[in-house]
C-alpha cells in the first residue's frame, strides 16, 4: 500500500476485529448502528481523519523535541555586584531559563502535553479542578535555524498554555501571558541565532493560577508552530475575508494586513483569489501597498461571485480565499476557508440561516477527554464532534473560552454553528487584547454565529457591568460587523441597569420561567438559551444512590437551578422566539463534580460520559433533534438477574408516530409518541429480549433491542475507525467491553482489564466513571457498567496496530487495525540538546602572553568585552594575545566524571585551561577544531589565543560540552 497525504480523505479499509474464539466483522457503520449489544454509535466507521486546511504554508509544527520538568526551579538570588549587573541585562536569564541550564535529566515529551492528566487524585486538591494537583512546570526546546533563514520574519505560535506563562528565547523574556486559552505569537526574529549557534526556548508554566471552575489542565496543551516568512509578509491573523451578500449578489471583502522587517521601504503586490470547492479559481483581485520598515500597511480588495453554493448545517460547502503578497525578497501566502451564508436573529421567530428558520439544538463543551485531559489530538477532537453529530447536535457553545484552532475548522467542515465565548470579563488592555485575538483569529469561520463576551458575571446588573459590555461589544463589532454579540446572563434581567440592554441577543442561562416575561418586556430583543438543563446522570446506572455518589440515568435528577433533559428542551421547543438552547453539557468533564465532592472527580452533566459513551440522554436528544431518519431508544438495559417478575420502568424515546414494546416476541404495549417527554412502560422483568419498535403509518421504521446477557466469558475490542494513518498523530478510540458466550454485551461487568499495544502508543485510558481514581495513563482499566476506553496514537509508518486486552477469568481479545503510511504534517526536526558555551568575556589585546589566570574583577563589566562563540575577533596590526573566559555549564554527569569541551573552530594558536590547568594546545594558526578533556568538577575555562598580525582570531565556532565516550 502506497504512501498517502494525510490531508487526503480515504474510504474505509477492511480490517479484522476478533475476540478470541468469537470473530466479528469490522465494518463502516451508519449513524447509531452498533455491534451486538454495543451502545449506539460505537461501531467502527470507515475513513481517516478529516483533512484540516493548511491556512499558513509558512508554518511547521514544533511539537517534538521538548523537555519537561515538573515543579518549579527557583534560581538563587544574585548576591554579587557582577551577578546583579548581569541579571538586569538581555540574554542573561538565570536558572531554568538560562541557555546553559542543565536539563539533561528532564523528561522528553511530545506536544500537546497536559501534565495534570497524569497526576493522582488527591482529596486536598481543588475540587473544581477535579482533585488533581497542577502546580508549576518548565519546558525547554533547542532549535537550530538554517543560516538561509537570515532576513526572514520568524515567529513562534503557541496555541495556548495552561495557565500563566513566561517565555524566554536565548535567555531573554519575550512574552508573559496570563490566560490559558489564547494563542501567543512571538516575533523570534530579533532574538534568533543561526547555524551551529543554537536557540533555546524556555517556558515556565504556572498552573496554580485558575481562570475557571472546571478542570483546566497544565502545560503546553495545544500545538506550537514555527513560521518562516519573507521580510515583507502577511501578518498573523492578518486576513479578514468573511463573505457578504448585498443587493447585487455576493462578494468577499478581503482586508489584508502586511508587515515588514526589511531595512528599507518596500512595495508589496497583493493578490486575492476565490477558489471553489472543485479547486477552480473563480474570482481574482489585486492591489499594492507601500510598507515602511517595522510598520504595517493594509490592502482592501473585493472578490465578486454571483451565485455561490451556500454553507449550511446540512451541506457545509467551503470555498477558499488564497491571498499572496510579493515584494523584493520573497512571497507569502494564506489559504483561508470561507463559507457563503447569512445569519439573522429575529425577536419573534428565532434564528435564521440562509433565511430559513433553524432551531439551535446545542450543547456546551469543555475541552477535556478521559485519558488526555485538555491535550486532545485533532483526530480525537473530530471523533468527539462526530459523537455530537450523532446526537443530533447542530450548535456548540465554547464553554467558557476559545477552543483549539482545529475545533473551528472541524465545525466549518462538519456543519455546526458556534457561539464563540470570551474567557475574562474585563475591558482592561490585557483582557481586551485577548478578546481582540479571539475575534481576529476566528472571524473568517462560517460556523461562528455569535460572540459571547461573558458567562454568569455578578456585575451583569450594574452600571459598571453595562459600561464594560458596551466597550467589549464595540470592539467586537469594529473587528467583525457581521455577527451579533451576546452575554450568558444568570439573572438581573429586569434591573434598571443590566447588560441585556447593550447586547444584540439576550442569552439566558437557565431561568426558563422568565422567557415569556422578558420577551413581553423586550419585544424587539432576540433571545436564546445560552445554557440550560444541568441534569445529572451516571452512565449505565438506573437507580440513584447518593451515598455512593451515583445518579440514575432515567432523567429524573437535575440541579436545583436546572431541569431534566426532557423538561428543559420542552420549554425551548415550544417557543419560536427562543432561538434554541445549549445543554449543559455535551460530554462529562473532569472537575466540578456537582452535586457531590470527594470521591467524585468529574461532572455528571453530560449527554455522553468522559469517554463519549452514551447515557440515556443521548437517546432522549436524538428523539428531540434528529428529523432526517427514524430513531428509537429504550432504557434501561435488560440484564437484571434476581429481579425476575419484578416491575421494570422503561423509558422509550422516539421521533416516530407510535412506539410498541415487545418482550420475547409478545407485545407488551403501544403508545402514541411523546417526542419531548418520551413514553413510559412498566414491564415485569423476564430474561430474554426487550424491543422498542418505532412506527410511522403503521409501518416499522426503527427498532431498539436489549438482550439479557449471560456471564461474561471474553473481552471484546472495537475501534472507532477501521483504519489508522501512520503519521505519528492519528488517534483512534478503542472500546473495551465483555461479552457472553453468544457474543452479547454484558452491561453489568466491572472487571479490571489490562492491555498491550504494538505499532501505536497508548496515550490515555478511561471508563466514564466520575468516581474512579484509577490512573488515566496506565495500560490497565476496570470496566465501568460494561465499558472502558483506550486511546491509541499511531506510530509513523505502515503495518498493523495490534492491541491485546486481558482480564482475569475471561478470554483475551486481540484487535488488529491496518495502519496506512501517510505523509505527516510539516514538523520542525528535533534538535539534539546538550550544553553549549555561548557567552565569553574577552580581554583587551596584549603584546605579550598574559598570565592565563588573569580575569576581570567581580564588578568589572567594562574592561573585558562580552562576546559570543562564533564571533571572530578583528585583526590587530601586530601580533597579539587575548584571553577568553567563561563558566563551564553545569551538567551533572560531566561534573561527576569529567567531559570534553569541543570547540568547532578556533582561529590562531591557542591553549585551553580548565580551572587554571592546561588541558589542550592548538599548534596551528589556521582555523581548526580543538577538543579539550576537562576533569571532574571543573568550573571555568580560559582560552589563550595568539593572533598573527593582520589576522582575525578567536573562538569562531560553537563550543559544546560533552560527556566522555
PDB file of N, CA, C and O in Angstrom, residues 413-438:
ATOM      1  N   UNK A 413     -16.330  22.299   8.594  1.00  0.00           N
ATOM      2  CA  UNK A 413     -16.441  21.146   7.691  1.00  0.00           C
ATOM      3  C   UNK A 413     -17.640  20.270   8.005  1.00  0.00           C
ATOM      4  O   UNK A 413     -18.243  19.681   7.107  1.00  0.00           O
ATOM      5  N   UNK A 414     -17.957  20.132   9.293  1.00  0.00           N
ATOM      6  CA  UNK A 414     -18.957  19.159   9.717  1.00  0.00           C
ATOM      7  C   UNK A 414     -20.359  19.744   9.835  1.00  0.00           C
ATOM      8  O   UNK A 414     -21.329  18.995  10.008  1.00  0.00           O
ATOM      9  N   UNK A 415     -20.481  21.072   9.744  1.00  0.00           N
ATOM     10  CA  UNK A 415     -21.792  21.671   9.764  1.00  0.00           C
ATOM     11  C   UNK A 415     -22.342  21.921  11.149  1.00  0.00           C
ATOM     12  O   UNK A 415     -23.485  21.551  11.437  1.00  0.00           O
ATOM     13  N   UNK A 416     -21.554  22.554  12.009  1.00  0.00           N
ATOM     14  CA  UNK A 416     -22.040  23.048  13.293  1.00  0.00           C
ATOM     15  C   UNK A 416     -22.048  24.574  13.249  1.00  0.00           C
ATOM     16  O   UNK A 416     -21.183  25.181  12.611  1.00  0.00           O
ATOM     17  N   UNK A 417     -22.993  25.194  13.946  1.00  0.00           N
ATOM     18  CA  UNK A 417     -22.895  26.626  14.202  1.00  0.00           C
ATOM     19  C   UNK A 417     -22.395  26.806  15.627  1.00  0.00           C
ATOM     20  O   UNK A 417     -22.654  25.978  16.502  1.00  0.00           O
ATOM     21  N   UNK A 418     -21.666  27.902  15.864  1.00  0.00           N
ATOM     22  CA  UNK A 418     -20.864  28.034  17.081  1.00  0.00           C
ATOM     23  C   UNK A 418     -21.107  29.379  17.751  1.00  0.00           C
ATOM     24  O   UNK A 418     -21.131  30.421  17.087  1.00  0.00           O
ATOM     25  N   UNK A 419     -21.279  29.335  19.072  1.00  0.00           N
ATOM     26  CA  UNK A 419     -21.187  30.525  19.909  1.00  0.00           C
ATOM     27  C   UNK A 419     -19.775  30.544  20.482  1.00  0.00           C
ATOM     28  O   UNK A 419     -19.426  29.705  21.304  1.00  0.00           O
ATOM     29  N   UNK A 420     -18.962  31.483  20.019  1.00  0.00           N
ATOM     30  CA  UNK A 420     -17.578  31.586  20.487  1.00  0.00           C
ATOM     31  C   UNK A 420     -17.567  32.495  21.715  1.00  0.00           C
ATOM     32  O   UNK A 420     -18.155  33.587  21.684  1.00  0.00           O
ATOM     33  N   UNK A 421     -16.890  32.051  22.779  1.00  0.00           N
ATOM     34  CA  UNK A 421     -17.027  32.744  24.053  1.00  0.00           C
ATOM     35  C   UNK A 421     -15.693  33.235  24.600  1.00  0.00           C
ATOM     36  O   UNK A 421     -14.708  32.490  24.636  1.00  0.00           O
ATOM     37  N   UNK A 422     -15.702  34.483  25.031  1.00  0.00           N
ATOM     38  CA  UNK A 422     -14.566  35.117  25.684  1.00  0.00           C
ATOM     39  C   UNK A 422     -14.410  34.577  27.101  1.00  0.00           C
ATOM     40  O   UNK A 422     -15.390  34.250  27.764  1.00  0.00           O
ATOM     41  N   UNK A 423     -13.178  34.505  27.603  1.00  0.00           N
ATOM     42  CA  UNK A 423     -12.966  33.952  28.935  1.00  0.00           C
ATOM     43  C   UNK A 423     -13.092  35.001  30.042  1.00  0.00           C
ATOM     44  O   UNK A 423     -13.855  34.825  30.977  1.00  0.00           O
ATOM     45  N   UNK A 424     -12.359  36.081  29.957  1.00  0.00           N
ATOM     46  CA  UNK A 424     -12.291  37.013  31.092  1.00  0.00           C
ATOM     47  C   UNK A 424     -13.114  38.256  30.775  1.00  0.00           C
ATOM     48  O   UNK A 424     -12.884  38.948  29.780  1.00  0.00           O
ATOM     49  N   UNK A 425     -14.053  38.552  31.657  1.00  0.00           N
ATOM     50  CA  UNK A 425     -14.900  39.731  31.504  1.00  0.00           C
ATOM     51  C   UNK A 425     -14.181  40.929  32.093  1.00  0.00           C
ATOM     52  O   UNK A 425     -14.205  41.171  33.304  1.00  0.00           O
ATOM     53  N   UNK A 426     -13.547  41.694  31.212  1.00  0.00           N
ATOM     54  CA  UNK A 426     -12.760  42.834  31.671  1.00  0.00           C
ATOM     55  C   UNK A 426     -12.267  43.589  30.436  1.00  0.00           C
ATOM     56  O   UNK A 426     -11.590  43.003  29.593  1.00  0.00           O
ATOM     57  N   UNK A 427     -12.588  44.872  30.307  1.00  0.00           N
ATOM     58  CA  UNK A 427     -12.106  45.628  29.151  1.00  0.00           C
ATOM     59  C   UNK A 427     -10.749  46.286  29.371  1.00  0.00           C
ATOM     60  O   UNK A 427     -10.346  47.132  28.564  1.00  0.00           O
ATOM     61  N   UNK A 428     -10.052  45.928  30.451  1.00  0.00           N
ATOM     62  CA  UNK A 428      -8.695  46.448  30.650  1.00  0.00           C
ATOM     63  C   UNK A 428      -7.814  45.999  29.487  1.00  0.00           C
ATOM     64  O   UNK A 428      -8.102  44.996  28.829  1.00  0.00           O
ATOM     65  N   UNK A 429      -6.731  46.716  29.206  1.00  0.00           N
ATOM     66  CA  UNK A 429      -5.953  46.456  27.983  1.00  0.00           C
ATOM     67  C   UNK A 429      -5.546  44.995  27.797  1.00  0.00           C
ATOM     68  O   UNK A 429      -5.672  44.455  26.692  1.00  0.00           O
ATOM     69  N   UNK A 430      -5.046  44.351  28.840  1.00  0.00           N
ATOM     70  CA  UNK A 430      -4.596  42.964  28.685  1.00  0.00           C
ATOM     71  C   UNK A 430      -5.746  42.053  28.273  1.00  0.00           C
ATOM     72  O   UNK A 430      -5.610  41.213  27.369  1.00  0.00           O
ATOM     73  N   UNK A 431      -6.898  42.214  28.907  1.00  0.00           N
ATOM     74  CA  UNK A 431      -8.036  41.352  28.619  1.00  0.00           C
ATOM     75  C   UNK A 431      -8.710  41.735  27.315  1.00  0.00           C
ATOM     76  O   UNK A 431      -9.215  40.865  26.594  1.00  0.00           O
ATOM     77  N   UNK A 432      -8.721  43.013  26.997  1.00  0.00           N
ATOM     78  CA  UNK A 432      -9.260  43.428  25.708  1.00  0.00           C
ATOM     79  C   UNK A 432      -8.427  42.855  24.570  1.00  0.00           C
ATOM     80  O   UNK A 432      -8.956  42.476  23.518  1.00  0.00           O
ATOM     81  N   UNK A 433      -7.129  42.758  24.790  1.00  0.00           N
ATOM     82  CA  UNK A 433      -6.256  42.159  23.774  1.00  0.00           C
ATOM     83  C   UNK A 433      -6.619  40.691  23.542  1.00  0.00           C
ATOM     84  O   UNK A 433      -6.563  40.194  22.410  1.00  0.00           O
ATOM     85  N   UNK A 434      -7.004  39.986  24.605  1.00  0.00           N
ATOM     86  CA  UNK A 434      -7.422  38.596  24.443  1.00  0.00           C
ATOM     87  C   UNK A 434      -8.732  38.508  23.668  1.00  0.00           C
ATOM     88  O   UNK A 434      -8.908  37.614  22.828  1.00  0.00           O
ATOM     89  N   UNK A 435      -9.659  39.417  23.935  1.00  0.00           N
ATOM     90  CA  UNK A 435     -10.910  39.446  23.182  1.00  0.00           C
ATOM     91  C   UNK A 435     -10.645  39.768  21.717  1.00  0.00           C
ATOM     92  O   UNK A 435     -11.224  39.138  20.805  1.00  0.00           O
ATOM     93  N   UNK A 436      -9.775  40.733  21.463  1.00  0.00           N
ATOM     94  CA  UNK A 436      -9.445  41.080  20.080  1.00  0.00           C
ATOM     95  C   UNK A 436      -8.800  39.897  19.366  1.00  0.00           C
ATOM     96  O   UNK A 436      -9.093  39.644  18.191  1.00  0.00           O
ATOM     97  N   UNK A 437      -7.922  39.184  20.066  1.00  0.00           N
ATOM     98  CA  UNK A 437      -7.328  37.987  19.448  1.00  0.00           C
ATOM     99  C   UNK A 437      -8.417  36.999  19.072  1.00  0.00           C
ATOM    100  O   UNK A 437      -8.405  36.425  17.960  1.00  0.00           O
ATOM    101  N   UNK A 438      -9.358  36.752  19.977  1.00  0.00           N
ATOM    102  CA  UNK A 438     -10.429  35.795  19.721  1.00  0.00           C
ATOM    103  C   UNK A 438     -11.158  36.120  18.424  1.00  0.00           C
ATOM    104  O   UNK A 438     -11.374  35.242  17.574  1.00  0.00           O
TER     105      UNK A 438
END
